[in-house]
Short mmCIF file of C-alpha atoms in Angstrom, two decimals:
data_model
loop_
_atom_site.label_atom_id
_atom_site.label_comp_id
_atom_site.label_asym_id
_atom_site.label_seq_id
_atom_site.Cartn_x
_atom_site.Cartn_y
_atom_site.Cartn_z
CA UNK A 283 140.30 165.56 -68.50
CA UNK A 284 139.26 169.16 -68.82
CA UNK A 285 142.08 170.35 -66.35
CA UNK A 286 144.88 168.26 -68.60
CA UNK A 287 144.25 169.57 -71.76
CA UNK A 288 144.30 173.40 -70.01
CA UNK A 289 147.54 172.01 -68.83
CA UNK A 290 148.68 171.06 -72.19
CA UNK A 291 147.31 174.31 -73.81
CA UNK A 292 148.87 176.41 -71.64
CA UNK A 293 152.53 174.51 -71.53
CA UNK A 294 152.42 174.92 -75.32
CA UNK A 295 151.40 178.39 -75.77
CA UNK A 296 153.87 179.05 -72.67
CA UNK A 297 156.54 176.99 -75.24
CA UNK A 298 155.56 179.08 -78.11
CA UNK A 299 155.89 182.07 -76.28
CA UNK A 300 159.34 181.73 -75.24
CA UNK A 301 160.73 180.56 -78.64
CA UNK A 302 159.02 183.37 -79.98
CA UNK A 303 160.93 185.70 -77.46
CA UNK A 304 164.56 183.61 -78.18
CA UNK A 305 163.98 184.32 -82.13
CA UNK A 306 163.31 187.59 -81.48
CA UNK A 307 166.61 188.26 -79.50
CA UNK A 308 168.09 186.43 -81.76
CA UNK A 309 167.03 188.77 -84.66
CA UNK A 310 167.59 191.61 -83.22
CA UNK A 311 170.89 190.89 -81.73
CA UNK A 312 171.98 190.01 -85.24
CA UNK A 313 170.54 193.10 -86.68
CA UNK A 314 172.33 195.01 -83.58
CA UNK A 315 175.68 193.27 -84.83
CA UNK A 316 174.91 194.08 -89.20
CA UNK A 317 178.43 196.33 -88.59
CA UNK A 318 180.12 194.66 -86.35
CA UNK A 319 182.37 193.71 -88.86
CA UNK A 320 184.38 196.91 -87.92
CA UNK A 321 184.84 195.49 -84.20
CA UNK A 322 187.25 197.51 -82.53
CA UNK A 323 188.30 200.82 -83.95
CA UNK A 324 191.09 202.21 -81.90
CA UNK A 325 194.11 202.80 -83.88
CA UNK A 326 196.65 199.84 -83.65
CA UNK A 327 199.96 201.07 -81.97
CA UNK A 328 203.32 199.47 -81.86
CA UNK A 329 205.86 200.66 -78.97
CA UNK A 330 209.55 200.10 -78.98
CA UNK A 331 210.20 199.09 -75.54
CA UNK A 332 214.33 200.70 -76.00
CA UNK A 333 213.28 203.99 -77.78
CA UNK A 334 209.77 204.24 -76.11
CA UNK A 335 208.91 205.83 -79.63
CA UNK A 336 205.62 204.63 -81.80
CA UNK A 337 206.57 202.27 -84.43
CA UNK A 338 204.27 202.85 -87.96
CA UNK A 339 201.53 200.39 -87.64
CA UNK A 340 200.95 198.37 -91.26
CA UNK A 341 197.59 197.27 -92.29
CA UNK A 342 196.72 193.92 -94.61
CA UNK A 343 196.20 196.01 -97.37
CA UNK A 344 199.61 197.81 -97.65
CA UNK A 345 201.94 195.69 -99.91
CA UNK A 346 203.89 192.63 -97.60
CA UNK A 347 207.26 193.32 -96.08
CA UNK A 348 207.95 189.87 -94.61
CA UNK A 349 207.47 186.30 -95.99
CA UNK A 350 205.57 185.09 -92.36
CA UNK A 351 203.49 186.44 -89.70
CA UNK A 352 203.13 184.29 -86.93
CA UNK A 353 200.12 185.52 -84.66
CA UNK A 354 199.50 184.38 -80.62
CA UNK A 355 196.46 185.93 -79.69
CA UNK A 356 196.71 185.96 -75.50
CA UNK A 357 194.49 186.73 -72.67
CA UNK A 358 196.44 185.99 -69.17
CA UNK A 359 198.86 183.77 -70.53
CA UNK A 360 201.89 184.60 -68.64
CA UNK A 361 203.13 181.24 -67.57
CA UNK A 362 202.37 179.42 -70.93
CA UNK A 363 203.60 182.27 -73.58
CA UNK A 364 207.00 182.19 -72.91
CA UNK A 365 207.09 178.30 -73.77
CA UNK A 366 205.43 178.83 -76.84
CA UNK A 367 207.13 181.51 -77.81
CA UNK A 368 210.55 180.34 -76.63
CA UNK A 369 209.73 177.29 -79.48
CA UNK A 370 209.10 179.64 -82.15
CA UNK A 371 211.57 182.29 -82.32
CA UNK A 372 214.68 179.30 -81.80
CA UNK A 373 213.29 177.53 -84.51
CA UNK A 374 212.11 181.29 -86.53
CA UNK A 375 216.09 181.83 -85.86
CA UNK A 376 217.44 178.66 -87.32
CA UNK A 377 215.26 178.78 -90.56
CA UNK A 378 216.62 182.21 -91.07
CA UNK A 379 220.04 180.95 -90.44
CA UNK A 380 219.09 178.70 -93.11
CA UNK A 381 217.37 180.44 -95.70
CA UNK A 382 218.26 184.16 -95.71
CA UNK A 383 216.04 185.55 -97.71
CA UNK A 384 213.36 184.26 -94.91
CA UNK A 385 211.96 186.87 -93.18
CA UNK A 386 209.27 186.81 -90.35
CA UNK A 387 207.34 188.49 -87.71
CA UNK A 388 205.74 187.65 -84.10
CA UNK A 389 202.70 189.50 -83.28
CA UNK A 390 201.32 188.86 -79.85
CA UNK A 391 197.71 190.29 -79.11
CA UNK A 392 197.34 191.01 -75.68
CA UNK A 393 193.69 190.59 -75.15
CA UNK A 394 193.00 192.43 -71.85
CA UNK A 395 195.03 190.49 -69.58
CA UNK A 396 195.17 190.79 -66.05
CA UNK A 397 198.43 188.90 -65.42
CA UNK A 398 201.53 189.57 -66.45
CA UNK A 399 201.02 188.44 -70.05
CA UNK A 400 202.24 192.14 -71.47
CA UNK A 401 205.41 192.25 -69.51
CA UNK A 402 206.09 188.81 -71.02
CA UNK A 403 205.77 189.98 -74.75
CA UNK A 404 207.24 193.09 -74.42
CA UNK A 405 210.23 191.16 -72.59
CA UNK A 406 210.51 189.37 -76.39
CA UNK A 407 210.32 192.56 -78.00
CA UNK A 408 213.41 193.49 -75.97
CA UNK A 409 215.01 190.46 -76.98
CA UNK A 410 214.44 189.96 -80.23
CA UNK A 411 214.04 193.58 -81.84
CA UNK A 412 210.70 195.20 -83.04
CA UNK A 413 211.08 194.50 -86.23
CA UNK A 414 210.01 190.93 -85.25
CA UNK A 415 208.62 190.81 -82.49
CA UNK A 416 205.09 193.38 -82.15
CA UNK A 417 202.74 193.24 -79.08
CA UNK A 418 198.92 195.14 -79.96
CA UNK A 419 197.07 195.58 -76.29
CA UNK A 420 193.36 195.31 -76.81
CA UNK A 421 192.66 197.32 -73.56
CA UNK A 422 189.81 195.01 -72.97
CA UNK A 423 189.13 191.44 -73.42
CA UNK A 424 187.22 191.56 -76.69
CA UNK A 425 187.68 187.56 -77.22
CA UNK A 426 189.78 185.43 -79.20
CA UNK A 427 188.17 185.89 -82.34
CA UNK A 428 188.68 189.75 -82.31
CA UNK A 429 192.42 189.41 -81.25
CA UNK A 430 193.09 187.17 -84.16
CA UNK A 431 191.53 189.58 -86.34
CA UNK A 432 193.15 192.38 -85.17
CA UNK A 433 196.50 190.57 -85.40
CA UNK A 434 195.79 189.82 -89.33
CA UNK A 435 194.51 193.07 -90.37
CA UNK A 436 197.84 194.87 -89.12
CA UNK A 437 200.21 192.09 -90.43
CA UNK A 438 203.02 192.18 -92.71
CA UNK A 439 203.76 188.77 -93.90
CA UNK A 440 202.69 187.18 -97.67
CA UNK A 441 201.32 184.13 -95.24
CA UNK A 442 199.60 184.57 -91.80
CA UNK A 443 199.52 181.97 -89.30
CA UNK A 444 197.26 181.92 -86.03
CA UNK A 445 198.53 179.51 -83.12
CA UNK A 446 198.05 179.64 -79.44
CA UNK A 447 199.87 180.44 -77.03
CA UNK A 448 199.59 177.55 -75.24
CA UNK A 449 202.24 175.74 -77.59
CA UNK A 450 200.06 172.49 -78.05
CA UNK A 451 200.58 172.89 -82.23
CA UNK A 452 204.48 172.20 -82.49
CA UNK A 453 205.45 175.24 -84.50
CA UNK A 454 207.37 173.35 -87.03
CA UNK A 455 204.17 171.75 -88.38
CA UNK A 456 203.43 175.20 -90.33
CA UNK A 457 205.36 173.62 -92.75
CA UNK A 458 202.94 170.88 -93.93
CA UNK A 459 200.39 174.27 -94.28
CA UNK A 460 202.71 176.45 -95.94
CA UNK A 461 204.22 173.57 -98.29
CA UNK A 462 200.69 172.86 -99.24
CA UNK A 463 199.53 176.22 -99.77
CA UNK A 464 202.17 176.76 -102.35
CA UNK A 465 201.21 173.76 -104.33
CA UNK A 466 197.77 174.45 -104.84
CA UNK A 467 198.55 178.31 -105.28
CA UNK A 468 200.96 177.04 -107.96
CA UNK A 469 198.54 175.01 -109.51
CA UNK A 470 195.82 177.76 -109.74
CA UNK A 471 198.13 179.65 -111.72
CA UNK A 472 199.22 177.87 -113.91
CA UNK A 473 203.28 178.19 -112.18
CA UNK A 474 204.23 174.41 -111.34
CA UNK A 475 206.54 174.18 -114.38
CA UNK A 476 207.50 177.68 -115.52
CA UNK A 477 210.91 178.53 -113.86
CA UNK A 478 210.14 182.06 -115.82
CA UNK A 479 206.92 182.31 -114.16
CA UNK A 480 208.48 182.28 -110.77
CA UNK A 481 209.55 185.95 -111.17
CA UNK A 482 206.13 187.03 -111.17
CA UNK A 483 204.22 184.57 -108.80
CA UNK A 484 203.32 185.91 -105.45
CA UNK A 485 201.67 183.73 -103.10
CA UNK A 486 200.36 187.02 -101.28
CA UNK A 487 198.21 187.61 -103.84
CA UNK A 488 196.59 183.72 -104.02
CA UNK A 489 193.88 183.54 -101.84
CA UNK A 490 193.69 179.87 -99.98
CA UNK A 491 193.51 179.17 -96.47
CA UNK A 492 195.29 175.73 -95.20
CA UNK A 493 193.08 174.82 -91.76
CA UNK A 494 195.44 172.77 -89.32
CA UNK A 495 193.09 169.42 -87.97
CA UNK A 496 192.95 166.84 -85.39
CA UNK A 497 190.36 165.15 -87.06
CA UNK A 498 192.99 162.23 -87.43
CA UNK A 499 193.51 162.09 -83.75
CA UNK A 500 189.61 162.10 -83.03
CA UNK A 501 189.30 157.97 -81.89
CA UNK A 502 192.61 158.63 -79.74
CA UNK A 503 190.88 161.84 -77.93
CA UNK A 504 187.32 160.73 -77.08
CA UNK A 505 189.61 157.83 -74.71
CA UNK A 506 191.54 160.54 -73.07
CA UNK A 507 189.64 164.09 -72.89
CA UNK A 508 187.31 165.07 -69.91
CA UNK A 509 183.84 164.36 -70.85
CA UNK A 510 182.21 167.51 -71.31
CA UNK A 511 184.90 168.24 -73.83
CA UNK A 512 183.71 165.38 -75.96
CA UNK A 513 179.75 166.31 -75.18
CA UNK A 514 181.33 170.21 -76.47
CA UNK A 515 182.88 168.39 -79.41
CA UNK A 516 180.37 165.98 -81.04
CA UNK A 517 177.29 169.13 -80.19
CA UNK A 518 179.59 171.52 -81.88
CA UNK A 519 180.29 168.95 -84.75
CA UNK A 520 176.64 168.74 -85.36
CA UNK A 521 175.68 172.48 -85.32
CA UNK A 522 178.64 173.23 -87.34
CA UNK A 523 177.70 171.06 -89.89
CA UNK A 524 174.21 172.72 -89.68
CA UNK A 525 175.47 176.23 -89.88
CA UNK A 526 178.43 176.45 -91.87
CA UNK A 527 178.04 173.14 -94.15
CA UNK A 528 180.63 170.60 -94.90
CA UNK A 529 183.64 170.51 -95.92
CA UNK A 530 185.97 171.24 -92.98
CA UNK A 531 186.59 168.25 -90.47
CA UNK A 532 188.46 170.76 -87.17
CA UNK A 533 186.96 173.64 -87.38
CA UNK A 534 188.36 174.68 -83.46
CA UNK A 535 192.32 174.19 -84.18
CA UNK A 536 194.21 177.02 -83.18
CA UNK A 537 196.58 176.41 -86.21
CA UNK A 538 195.72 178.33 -89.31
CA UNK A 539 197.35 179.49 -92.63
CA UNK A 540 196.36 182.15 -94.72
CA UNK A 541 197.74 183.97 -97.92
CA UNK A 542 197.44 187.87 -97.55
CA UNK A 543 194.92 188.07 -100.51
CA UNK A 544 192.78 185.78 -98.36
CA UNK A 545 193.24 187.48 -94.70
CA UNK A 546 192.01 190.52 -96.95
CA UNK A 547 188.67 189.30 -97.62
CA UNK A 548 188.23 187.06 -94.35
CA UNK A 549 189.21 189.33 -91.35
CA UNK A 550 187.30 192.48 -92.83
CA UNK A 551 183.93 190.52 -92.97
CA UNK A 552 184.16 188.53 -89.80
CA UNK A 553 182.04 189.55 -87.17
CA UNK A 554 182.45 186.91 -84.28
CA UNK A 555 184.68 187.77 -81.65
CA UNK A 556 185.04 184.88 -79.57
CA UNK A 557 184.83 181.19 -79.92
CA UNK A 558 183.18 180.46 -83.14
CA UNK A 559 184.95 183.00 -85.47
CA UNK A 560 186.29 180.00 -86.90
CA UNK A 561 183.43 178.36 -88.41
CA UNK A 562 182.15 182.10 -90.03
CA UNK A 563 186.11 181.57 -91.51
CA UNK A 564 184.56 178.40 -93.31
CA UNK A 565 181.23 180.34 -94.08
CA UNK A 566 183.12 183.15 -95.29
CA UNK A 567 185.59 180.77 -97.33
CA UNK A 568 182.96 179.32 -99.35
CA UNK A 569 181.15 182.61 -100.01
CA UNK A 570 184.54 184.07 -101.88
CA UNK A 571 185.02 180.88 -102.99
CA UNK A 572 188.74 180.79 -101.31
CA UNK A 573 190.34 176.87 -101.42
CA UNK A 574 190.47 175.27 -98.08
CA UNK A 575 193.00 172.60 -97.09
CA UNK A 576 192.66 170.44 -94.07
CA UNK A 577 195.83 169.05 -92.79
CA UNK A 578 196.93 166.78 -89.87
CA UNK A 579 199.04 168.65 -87.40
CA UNK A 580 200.64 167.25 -84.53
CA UNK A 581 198.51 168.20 -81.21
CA UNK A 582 198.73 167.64 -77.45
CA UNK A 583 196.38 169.11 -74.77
CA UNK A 584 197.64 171.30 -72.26
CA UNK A 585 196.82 171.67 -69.37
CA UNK A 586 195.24 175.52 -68.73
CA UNK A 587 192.50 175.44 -71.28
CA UNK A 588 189.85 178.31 -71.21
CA UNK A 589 186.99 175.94 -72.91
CA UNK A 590 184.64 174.66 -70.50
CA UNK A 591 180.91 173.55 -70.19
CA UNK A 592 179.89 177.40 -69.63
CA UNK A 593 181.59 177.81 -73.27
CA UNK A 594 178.49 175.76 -75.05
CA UNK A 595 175.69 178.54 -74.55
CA UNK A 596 177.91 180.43 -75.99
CA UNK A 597 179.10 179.00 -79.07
CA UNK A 598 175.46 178.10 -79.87
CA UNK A 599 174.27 181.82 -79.60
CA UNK A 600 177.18 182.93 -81.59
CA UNK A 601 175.90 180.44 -84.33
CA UNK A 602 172.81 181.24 -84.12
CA UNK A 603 174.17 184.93 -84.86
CA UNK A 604 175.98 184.11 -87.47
CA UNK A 605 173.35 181.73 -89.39
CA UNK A 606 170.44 184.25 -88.78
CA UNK A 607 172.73 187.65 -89.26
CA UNK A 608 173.85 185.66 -92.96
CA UNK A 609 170.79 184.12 -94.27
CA UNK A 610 168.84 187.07 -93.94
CA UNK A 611 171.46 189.18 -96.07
CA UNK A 612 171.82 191.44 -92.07
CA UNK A 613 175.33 190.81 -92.51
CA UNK A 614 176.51 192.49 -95.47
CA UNK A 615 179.86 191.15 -96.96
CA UNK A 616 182.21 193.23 -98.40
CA UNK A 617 184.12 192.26 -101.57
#
């Protein structure tokens, strides 16, 4: 009897001992992070792949120059890019053909690739022109949070979209976001029946954020996905909901809308860099109190995806960050 409860004492104080030590990683890895917010410094540089010359780099908080920004963050995505972005420009070219006062750019974020993912984009670049088409290298893989950010903060558009460059968002569902955007922008003015307001309303300078889910294909999925993707999915659900409270159904869709007044506030605060950047989006939305609008997109899985069961240690110690660095006012958010 003597012998078991040594056992038990020292199992427990061996327990308590190594929580203790997680915490305090924890802690100080958040503390370690407090300015991480300014993630990765070097100067963004366009190239003209004709001229070879430097093209002037914009930043989010330079007045906007084009209506959309469409941004494909990519790390060694040469076969699947050019699908995706073969989709996008044709139907980018027959919405300007349209509407001519539509104007958009491409930014592709070349995350450190070690394929042939830069000669890809830069092969669009030549195509299209590089006044709408832009390719940012990272250098080094940084993750996809960091590439998105990167890709807002030196954006041009009044609205910013993130997709993947996988392709498995059809493009022309940035529609439903944008359509939606505009009527709740509209209706936080005050501009849904003044023609004469129309003259002044910018939706640049409306901050909302229109999330693109596939919450609505959720039954549909669990009978199809691999299992560890569903074990990923209902975990992540869970902790989410612990972290970042509700309110947000998909936080993980790569399909994203944001008005320029909101990319402002988001992608200088963030400080997540790889797979749960999203859910500090939500945390971040309800600190500035920014609107957020979940909408059913259109979704298929392809095959080639970088989420697997190493991804889940990962996610959690990134929430773990992110809920420590927050509640214990480590991370400082800028106004």
């Amino acid at each position: 009897m003597g012998f078991l409860l040594m056992t038990v004492e020292y199992l427990a104080a061996l327990i308590l001992i190594v929580v203790f030590g997680l915490v305090s990683i924890i802690v100080f890895e958040a503390y370690r992070r407090r300015h991480n917010n300014a993630h990765v410094e070097a100067p963004a540089i366009f190239e003209d792949p004709k001229s070879l010359k430097q093209v002037p780099c914009p930043i989010v908080f330079d007045p906007a120059e084009k209506y959309l920004s469409l941004i494909f963050p990519a790390f060694n995505e040469e076969h699947r890019l050019p699908g995706a972005l073969d989709e996008t420009m044709n139907y980018l070219q027959q919405r300007v053909a349209k509407d001519k006062s539509f104007s958009y750019e491409v930014l592709i974020i070349d995350d450190g690739s070690k394929d042939g993912t830069k000669r890809v984009a830069f092969d669009f670049v030549k195509k299209y022109g590089v006044d709408n088409v832009r390719v940012i290298l990272l250098g080094k893989n940084h993750g996809k949070g960091e590439a998105i950010r990167k890709g807002m903060l030196h954006s041009r558009g009044e609205l910013l979209l993130m997709l993947d460059a996988d392709g498995a968002t059809k493009v022309t569902d940035l529609e439903k976001l944008e359509n939606q955007i505009h009527v709740v922008a509209r209706k936080d003015t005050h501009c849904e029946d003044s023609a004469a307001s129309d003259t002044n309303f910018r939706i640049s300078d409306v901050p909302i954020v229109a999330f693109g889910s596939r919450a609505h294909l959720e039954e549909k999925a669990l009978a199809t996905r691999k299992w560890y993707r569903n074990f990923l999915m209902k975990g992540f659900h869970l902790v989410v909901l612990l972290a970042a409270g509700p309110g947000i159904r998909d936080t993980q869709c790569g399909f994203k809308m944001f008005t320029r007044s909101a990319a402002r506030k988001l992608f200088t605060n963030i400080r997540l860099k790889r797979w749960c950047f999203d859910v500090e989006l939500v945390f971040l939305c309800k600190w500035f109190s920014i609107p957020m609008l979940e909408i059913s997109v259109n979704w298929s899985e392809i095959p080639g995806s970088k989420v697997n069961p190493l991804s889940i240690p990962n996610m959690l110690w990134e929430l773990a960050l992110m809920s420590v660095g927050y509640r214990t006012r480590m991370w400082k958010i800028n106004s």
